[in-house]
Amino acid sequence: MQIGIVGLPFSGKTTLFQTITKTHLDSSAFGKNETHRVVIKVPDEQLERLIEIFSPKKTSNATIDLIDVVGLKKGDSGSTQFTNNFLSTVKTNDTLVQVVRMFESNAVPHPDGSINMMRDIVSFETEFIISDLSILENRIDKIKKQFQKSGGEFLKNELPTLEKAYDILHREIPLREADLANDELFLLKTYSLLTLKPMLIALNLDETQRVDAERYVESVRKMKAGKNTKVLSFYGKIEMEMSELSDEDASLFMSEYGIKESALHMLIREAYDLLGLQSFYTVGEDECRAWTIRKGMTAQEAAGVIHSDFVNKFIRAEVVGYDDFIEHGGSFARVKEYGVWRLEGKEYIVKEGDIISIRHS
Ligand SMILES: Nc1nc2c(ncn2[C@@H]2O[C@H](COP(=O)(O)OP(=O)(O)OP(=O)(O)O)[C@@H](O)[C@H]2O)c(=O)[nH]1
Ligand SMILES: [Mg+2]
């Protein structure tokens, strides 16, 4: 999974990126104006517990590619402009985190001269909509021209969907919030449209804004009540300082500041939720591993994530839920004895936290 961090200049994108990846602790060349990518381990308490039980030779957390996307400029007219670098990076991202600046700082003035989260969110969305409209317009023109010239019936089939999407955007509704059928979504996804990507709006607050945090988040939620959008807040500056502390000191620091969850945990949890993802585990003395799949996947599909050969060679899945496993002392003998260990067929819908072993031919 790829998560791209985007937002207006000086909103705190790099601060959030460095907090999560701890890349600021390694001072070796962290260029200001380049796109940064780091593969991060998804923190997973359940996996930690399984590792304690099995003491495996190898452990593998699920991973996420986190990208600090540069390349957003303020144009001469004051409007925001996306560079080609920005567009080509964002294209491949599964979800976007839009950092919205709430902190005041005289040292780093806001590019628009004042703090106004609603204005920033709307102006960013407007740029996304304009970018998508231009992609769709080009495509619609091209298809129409080609059709006039040489027929090409199959291309014409795309037109109603493209025109529907164009119309939605024209009404200033981002595509992620629109009601689209699966086949329409399937086609539109091939155009890497910006407003189709799920969006996490992350308000970057100053520690002095703590009392208002919930109110700010709620008001943005009300404005962006549509689908595929989530809103959260974090404290860029103090969380960056916190990421330099030991785990123990960091949790003391967090309770002192009333921070319930670190930016890293919150971001990953919300991104999983937004993308409809969940984890299952494979365990043993050789390896304990977390796998990420879409909710609703069958045992056979999940087997294919472990190894593509397992799809055709699938016989049965041995399954036990994480909670059941722990409740029974983390012992396969006991979960079998108490009947919570099951053999499931290929249609079984995998549940969050399932511990699975695939029987294959
Ligand atoms: N006071 C305060 N300053 C912050 C906070 N977050 C970031 N800053 C400062 O604001 C400045 C810009 O932060 P960056 O994280 O570089 O912002 P950015 O969005 O990556 O900026 P560009 O990449 O230049 O567009 C830096 O000097 C940060 O130290 C915060 O929560 N509070
Ligand atoms: Mg930056």
Coordinates of C-alpha atoms and ligand atoms in Angstrom, one line a residue:
M1 CA 0.0 0.0 0.0
Q2 CA 1.3 3.5 -0.9
I3 CA 0.3 6.5 1.2
G4 CA 1.2 9.9 -0.3
I5 CA 1.4 12.9 2.0
V6 CA 0.2 16.0 0.2
G7 CA -0.8 19.6 1.1
L8 CA -0.1 23.3 0.7
P9 CA 3.5 24.5 1.1
F10 CA 4.6 24.8 4.8
S11 CA 1.7 22.8 6.1
G12 CA 4.0 20.3 7.9
K13 CA 4.1 17.4 5.4
T14 CA 7.8 16.7 5.9
T15 CA 7.4 17.1 9.7
L16 CA 4.7 14.4 9.6
F17 CA 6.7 12.2 7.3
Q18 CA 9.9 12.5 9.5
T19 CA 7.9 12.0 12.7
I20 CA 6.5 8.7 11.4
T21 CA 9.6 7.4 9.7
K22 CA 12.1 8.9 12.2
T23 CA 14.2 10.0 9.2
H24 CA 15.1 13.3 11.0
L25 CA 17.2 11.3 13.4
D26 CA 19.5 10.3 10.6
S27 CA 20.8 13.7 9.3
S28 CA 22.4 12.2 6.1
A29 CA 21.2 14.2 3.1
F30 CA 17.5 14.8 3.5
G31 CA 17.0 17.2 0.6
K32 CA 14.4 19.8 1.0
N33 CA 12.9 19.8 -2.4
E34 CA 12.8 16.1 -3.3
T35 CA 10.2 13.4 -2.9
H36 CA 11.0 11.1 0.0
R37 CA 9.9 7.5 0.2
V38 CA 10.3 5.1 3.1
V39 CA 8.9 1.7 3.7
I40 CA 7.5 1.6 7.2
K41 CA 6.5 -1.4 9.3
V42 CA 2.9 -1.4 10.4
P43 CA 3.0 -1.5 14.2
D44 CA 1.0 -4.6 15.3
E45 CA 0.4 -5.5 18.9
Q46 CA -1.2 -8.8 17.9
L47 CA 1.8 -9.8 15.9
E48 CA 4.1 -8.9 18.8
R49 CA 2.1 -11.2 21.1
L50 CA 2.3 -14.0 18.5
I51 CA 6.1 -13.5 18.3
E52 CA 6.3 -13.9 22.1
I53 CA 4.5 -17.2 21.9
F54 CA 6.4 -18.7 18.9
S55 CA 9.9 -17.1 19.2
P56 CA 10.2 -17.5 15.4
K57 CA 13.5 -17.3 13.5
K58 CA 12.0 -14.6 11.3
T59 CA 9.2 -12.0 11.8
S60 CA 7.5 -9.9 9.1
N61 CA 5.2 -7.0 9.8
A62 CA 2.9 -5.7 7.1
T63 CA 4.6 -2.7 5.4
I64 CA 3.4 0.6 3.9
D65 CA 5.2 2.9 1.4
L66 CA 5.0 6.4 2.8
I67 CA 5.8 9.2 0.4
D68 CA 6.4 12.9 1.2
V69 CA 5.3 14.4 -2.1
V70 CA 6.9 17.6 -3.1
G71 CA 6.0 19.7 -6.2
L72 CA 3.1 22.0 -5.3
K73 CA 3.7 25.6 -6.2
K74 CA 1.9 28.8 -5.6
G75 CA 1.5 30.2 -9.1
D76 CA 2.0 33.9 -9.9
S77 CA -1.7 34.4 -9.8
G78 CA -1.7 33.0 -6.2
S79 CA -3.4 29.8 -7.3
T80 CA -1.9 26.4 -6.5
Q81 CA -0.2 24.5 -9.3
F82 CA 0.7 20.8 -9.4
T83 CA 4.0 20.0 -11.1
N84 CA 4.5 17.0 -13.3
N85 CA 6.6 15.4 -10.5
F86 CA 3.7 15.8 -8.1
L87 CA 1.2 14.3 -10.5
S88 CA 3.3 11.3 -11.5
T89 CA 4.0 10.5 -7.9
V90 CA 0.5 10.9 -6.6
K91 CA -0.9 8.8 -9.5
T92 CA 0.5 5.6 -7.9
N93 CA -0.6 6.3 -4.4
D94 CA -3.5 4.3 -3.0
T95 CA -4.6 6.9 -0.5
L96 CA -3.6 10.5 0.2
V97 CA -3.1 12.3 3.4
Q98 CA -3.7 16.0 3.1
V99 CA -1.9 17.9 5.7
V100 CA -3.8 21.1 6.7
R101 CA -2.0 23.7 8.6
M102 CA -3.5 25.0 11.8
F103 CA -0.4 26.1 13.7
E104 CA 0.6 29.7 13.8
S105 CA 4.2 30.7 13.3
N106 CA 5.7 34.0 12.5
A107 CA 9.0 32.3 11.5
V108 CA 7.2 30.3 8.8
P109 CA 4.2 32.4 7.5
H110 CA 1.3 30.6 5.9
P111 CA 1.6 31.2 2.1
D112 CA -1.9 32.8 2.1
G113 CA -1.0 35.1 5.0
S114 CA -3.5 33.6 7.5
I115 CA -4.6 30.3 9.0
N116 CA -7.9 29.1 7.6
M117 CA -8.5 25.4 7.4
M118 CA -11.7 25.5 5.4
R119 CA -10.2 27.8 2.8
D120 CA -7.2 25.5 2.4
I121 CA -9.2 22.3 2.1
V122 CA -11.5 23.9 -0.4
S123 CA -8.7 25.4 -2.5
F124 CA -6.8 22.1 -2.5
E125 CA -9.9 20.2 -3.6
T126 CA -10.6 22.7 -6.3
E127 CA -7.2 22.1 -7.8
F128 CA -7.7 18.4 -7.7
I129 CA -11.1 18.8 -9.5
I130 CA -9.6 21.1 -12.1
S131 CA -6.8 18.6 -12.8
D132 CA -9.3 15.7 -13.2
L133 CA -11.6 17.8 -15.4
S134 CA -8.8 18.5 -17.8
I135 CA -7.8 14.8 -18.0
L136 CA -11.4 13.8 -18.7
E137 CA -11.9 16.6 -21.2
N138 CA -8.9 15.5 -23.2
R139 CA -10.0 11.9 -23.1
I140 CA -13.6 12.7 -24.1
D141 CA -12.4 14.9 -27.0
K142 CA -10.0 12.2 -28.2
I143 CA -12.6 9.5 -28.2
K144 CA -15.1 11.7 -30.1
K145 CA -12.5 12.6 -32.7
Q146 CA -11.4 9.0 -33.1
F147 CA -15.0 7.9 -33.4
Q148 CA -15.7 10.4 -36.2
K149 CA -12.7 9.3 -38.1
S150 CA -12.8 5.5 -37.8
G151 CA -15.7 4.2 -35.7
G152 CA -14.1 2.4 -32.8
E153 CA -17.3 1.3 -31.1
F154 CA -15.5 -0.1 -28.1
L155 CA -14.0 3.4 -27.3
K156 CA -17.4 4.9 -27.5
N157 CA -18.6 2.6 -24.7
E158 CA -16.4 4.6 -22.3
L159 CA -18.1 7.9 -23.1
P160 CA -21.1 7.7 -20.8
T161 CA -19.0 7.0 -17.8
L162 CA -16.4 9.7 -18.6
E163 CA -19.2 12.2 -19.2
K164 CA -20.9 11.2 -16.0
A165 CA -17.7 11.8 -14.1
Y166 CA -17.1 15.1 -15.9
D167 CA -20.6 16.2 -14.9
I168 CA -20.0 15.2 -11.2
L169 CA -16.7 17.2 -11.1
H170 CA -18.3 20.1 -12.8
R171 CA -20.7 20.3 -9.9
E172 CA -17.6 20.5 -7.7
I173 CA -18.1 17.1 -6.2
P174 CA -14.9 15.0 -5.9
L175 CA -15.3 11.6 -7.5
R176 CA -14.5 9.8 -4.2
E177 CA -17.8 11.1 -2.8
A178 CA -19.9 10.2 -5.8
D179 CA -22.1 7.2 -6.3
L180 CA -20.4 5.2 -9.0
A181 CA -21.1 1.6 -10.0
N182 CA -18.3 -0.9 -9.9
D183 CA -17.7 -1.0 -13.6
E184 CA -17.6 2.8 -13.7
L185 CA -15.1 2.9 -11.0
F186 CA -13.0 0.2 -12.7
L187 CA -12.8 2.3 -15.9
L188 CA -12.2 5.6 -14.1
K189 CA -9.4 4.1 -12.0
T190 CA -7.4 3.6 -15.2
Y191 CA -7.1 7.4 -15.5
S192 CA -5.5 7.9 -12.1
L193 CA -7.8 10.7 -11.2
L194 CA -6.9 12.6 -8.1
T195 CA -10.3 13.1 -6.7
L196 CA -11.0 9.4 -6.9
K197 CA -8.4 8.6 -4.3
P198 CA -9.5 8.1 -0.7
M199 CA -8.5 11.1 1.4
L200 CA -7.4 11.5 5.0
I201 CA -7.4 15.1 6.1
A202 CA -4.8 15.6 8.8
L203 CA -5.0 18.9 10.7
N204 CA -1.6 19.9 12.0
L205 CA -2.3 21.6 15.3
D206 CA -0.2 23.6 17.7
E207 CA 0.0 22.3 21.3
T208 CA -1.9 25.4 22.4
Q209 CA -4.9 24.3 20.2
R210 CA -5.4 21.1 22.2
V211 CA -8.7 22.2 23.8
D212 CA -10.1 22.9 20.4
A213 CA -8.8 19.9 18.6
E214 CA -12.1 17.9 18.7
R215 CA -14.2 20.9 17.6
Y216 CA -11.9 21.5 14.6
V217 CA -12.0 17.9 13.5
E218 CA -15.8 17.8 13.9
S219 CA -16.3 20.9 11.8
V220 CA -14.2 19.5 9.0
R221 CA -16.1 16.2 9.2
K222 CA -19.3 18.1 8.8
M223 CA -18.1 19.8 5.7
K224 CA -16.5 16.7 4.2
A225 CA -19.2 14.3 5.3
G226 CA -19.0 12.4 2.0
K227 CA -17.7 8.9 1.5
N228 CA -14.0 7.9 1.4
T229 CA -12.9 10.8 3.5
K230 CA -11.6 10.8 7.1
V231 CA -10.4 13.6 9.3
L232 CA -7.9 13.5 12.1
S233 CA -5.6 15.8 13.9
F234 CA -2.0 15.6 15.1
Y235 CA 0.6 17.9 16.7
G236 CA 3.4 18.2 14.2
K237 CA 6.0 19.9 16.3
I238 CA 5.6 18.1 19.6
E239 CA 5.1 14.7 18.0
M240 CA 8.4 15.1 16.2
E241 CA 10.1 15.8 19.5
M242 CA 8.3 12.8 20.9
S243 CA 9.5 10.5 18.2
E244 CA 13.1 11.0 19.5
L245 CA 12.2 9.5 22.9
S246 CA 12.2 6.0 24.2
D247 CA 8.8 4.2 24.1
E248 CA 8.4 4.6 27.8
D249 CA 9.3 8.4 27.8
A250 CA 7.1 8.9 24.7
S251 CA 4.0 7.4 26.5
L252 CA 4.7 9.6 29.5
F253 CA 5.0 12.6 27.2
M254 CA 1.8 11.6 25.4
S255 CA -0.3 11.4 28.6
E256 CA 1.1 14.7 29.8
Y257 CA -0.1 16.3 26.6
G258 CA -3.3 14.4 26.4
I259 CA -2.4 12.7 23.1
K260 CA -4.2 9.4 23.0
E261 CA -2.5 7.9 20.0
S262 CA 0.6 8.8 18.0
A263 CA 0.4 10.1 14.5
L264 CA 1.8 6.9 13.2
H265 CA -0.8 4.6 14.8
M266 CA -3.7 6.9 14.0
L267 CA -2.7 7.3 10.4
I268 CA -2.3 3.6 9.7
R269 CA -5.5 2.7 11.5
E270 CA -7.5 5.3 9.5
A271 CA -5.8 4.4 6.2
Y272 CA -6.6 0.7 6.7
D273 CA -10.2 1.6 7.5
L274 CA -10.5 4.0 4.6
L275 CA -9.1 1.4 2.2
G276 CA -11.1 -1.5 3.7
L277 CA -8.0 -3.4 4.7
Q278 CA -7.5 -5.9 7.4
S279 CA -4.7 -8.2 8.7
F280 CA -4.4 -12.0 9.0
Y281 CA -1.4 -14.0 10.3
T282 CA 0.6 -17.0 9.5
V283 CA 2.6 -18.3 12.5
G284 CA 5.1 -20.9 13.4
E285 CA 8.6 -21.4 14.7
D286 CA 10.2 -20.4 11.4
E287 CA 8.2 -17.2 10.8
C288 CA 5.4 -15.1 12.2
R289 CA 4.0 -12.8 9.7
A290 CA 1.2 -10.3 9.2
W291 CA -0.5 -10.0 5.8
T292 CA -2.7 -7.2 4.6
I293 CA -5.8 -8.0 2.5
R294 CA -9.0 -6.3 1.6
K295 CA -12.0 -7.0 3.8
G296 CA -14.3 -9.5 2.3
M297 CA -11.6 -11.6 0.7
T298 CA -12.1 -15.4 0.7
A299 CA -9.6 -17.9 2.1
Q300 CA -8.6 -18.8 -1.4
E301 CA -7.9 -15.2 -2.3
A302 CA -6.0 -14.7 0.9
A303 CA -4.0 -17.8 0.1
G304 CA -3.0 -16.2 -3.2
V305 CA -1.6 -13.2 -1.3
I306 CA 0.8 -15.6 0.5
H307 CA 1.8 -17.4 -2.7
S308 CA 0.2 -17.2 -6.1
D309 CA 0.5 -20.9 -6.5
F310 CA -1.8 -21.5 -3.5
V311 CA -4.8 -20.2 -5.4
N312 CA -5.0 -23.3 -7.7
K313 CA -3.5 -25.7 -5.2
F314 CA -5.8 -24.6 -2.3
I315 CA -7.4 -27.5 -0.4
R316 CA -8.5 -26.1 3.0
A317 CA -7.6 -23.3 5.4
E318 CA -6.9 -24.1 9.0
V319 CA -8.3 -21.1 10.9
V320 CA -8.4 -19.8 14.4
G321 CA -9.3 -16.3 15.5
Y322 CA -6.6 -14.3 17.2
D323 CA -8.7 -13.7 20.4
D324 CA -9.6 -17.4 20.6
F325 CA -6.0 -18.4 20.2
I326 CA -4.8 -16.1 23.0
E327 CA -7.7 -17.0 25.3
H328 CA -6.7 -20.7 25.0
G329 CA -3.1 -19.9 26.0
G330 CA -1.7 -19.6 22.5
S331 CA -1.7 -23.3 22.1
F332 CA -2.9 -25.2 18.9
A333 CA -3.5 -28.3 21.0
R334 CA -6.0 -26.4 23.2
V335 CA -7.8 -24.6 20.4
K336 CA -8.3 -27.9 18.7
E337 CA -9.5 -29.5 22.0
Y338 CA -12.0 -26.7 22.6
G339 CA -13.3 -26.7 19.1
V340 CA -12.4 -23.1 18.2
W341 CA -9.9 -24.3 15.6
R342 CA -11.7 -24.8 12.2
L343 CA -11.1 -26.2 8.8
E344 CA -12.6 -23.8 6.2
G345 CA -13.2 -24.1 2.5
K346 CA -12.2 -21.7 -0.2
E347 CA -15.3 -19.6 0.1
Y348 CA -14.7 -18.7 3.8
I349 CA -14.5 -15.0 4.3
V350 CA -11.4 -14.2 6.2
K351 CA -11.9 -12.2 9.4
E352 CA -9.6 -9.5 11.0
G353 CA -6.9 -11.3 13.1
D354 CA -7.5 -14.8 11.8
I355 CA -4.5 -17.1 12.2
I356 CA -4.4 -19.2 9.0
S357 CA -2.5 -22.1 7.7
I358 CA -3.2 -23.1 4.1
R359 CA -3.4 -26.8 3.2
H360 CA -2.4 -27.1 -0.4
S361 CA -1.7 -29.9 -2.9
Ligands
LIG1 N1 5.0 25.7 15.5 C1 4.9 24.7 14.7 N2 5.7 24.6 13.6 C2 5.6 23.6 12.8 C3 4.7 22.5 13.0 N3 4.8 21.6 12.0 C4 5.7 22.1 11.2 N4 6.3 23.3 11.7 C5 7.3 24.1 11.0 O1 6.9 24.6 9.8 C6 7.9 24.6 8.8 C7 7.4 23.8 7.6 O2 7.2 22.5 8.0 P1 7.5 21.3 6.9 O3 7.2 20.1 7.6 O4 8.8 21.5 6.3 O5 6.3 21.7 5.9 P2 6.1 21.1 4.4 O6 4.7 21.0 4.2 O7 6.9 19.9 4.2 O8 6.7 22.3 3.5 P3 7.2 22.2 2.0 O9 7.7 20.9 1.7 O10 8.2 23.3 1.9 O11 5.9 22.6 1.2 C8 9.1 23.9 9.5 O12 9.9 25.0 9.9 C9 8.5 23.2 10.7 O13 9.4 23.1 11.7 C10 3.8 22.6 14.1 O14 3.0 21.8 14.4 N5 4.0 23.7 14.9
MG2 MG 8.3 19.3 2.8

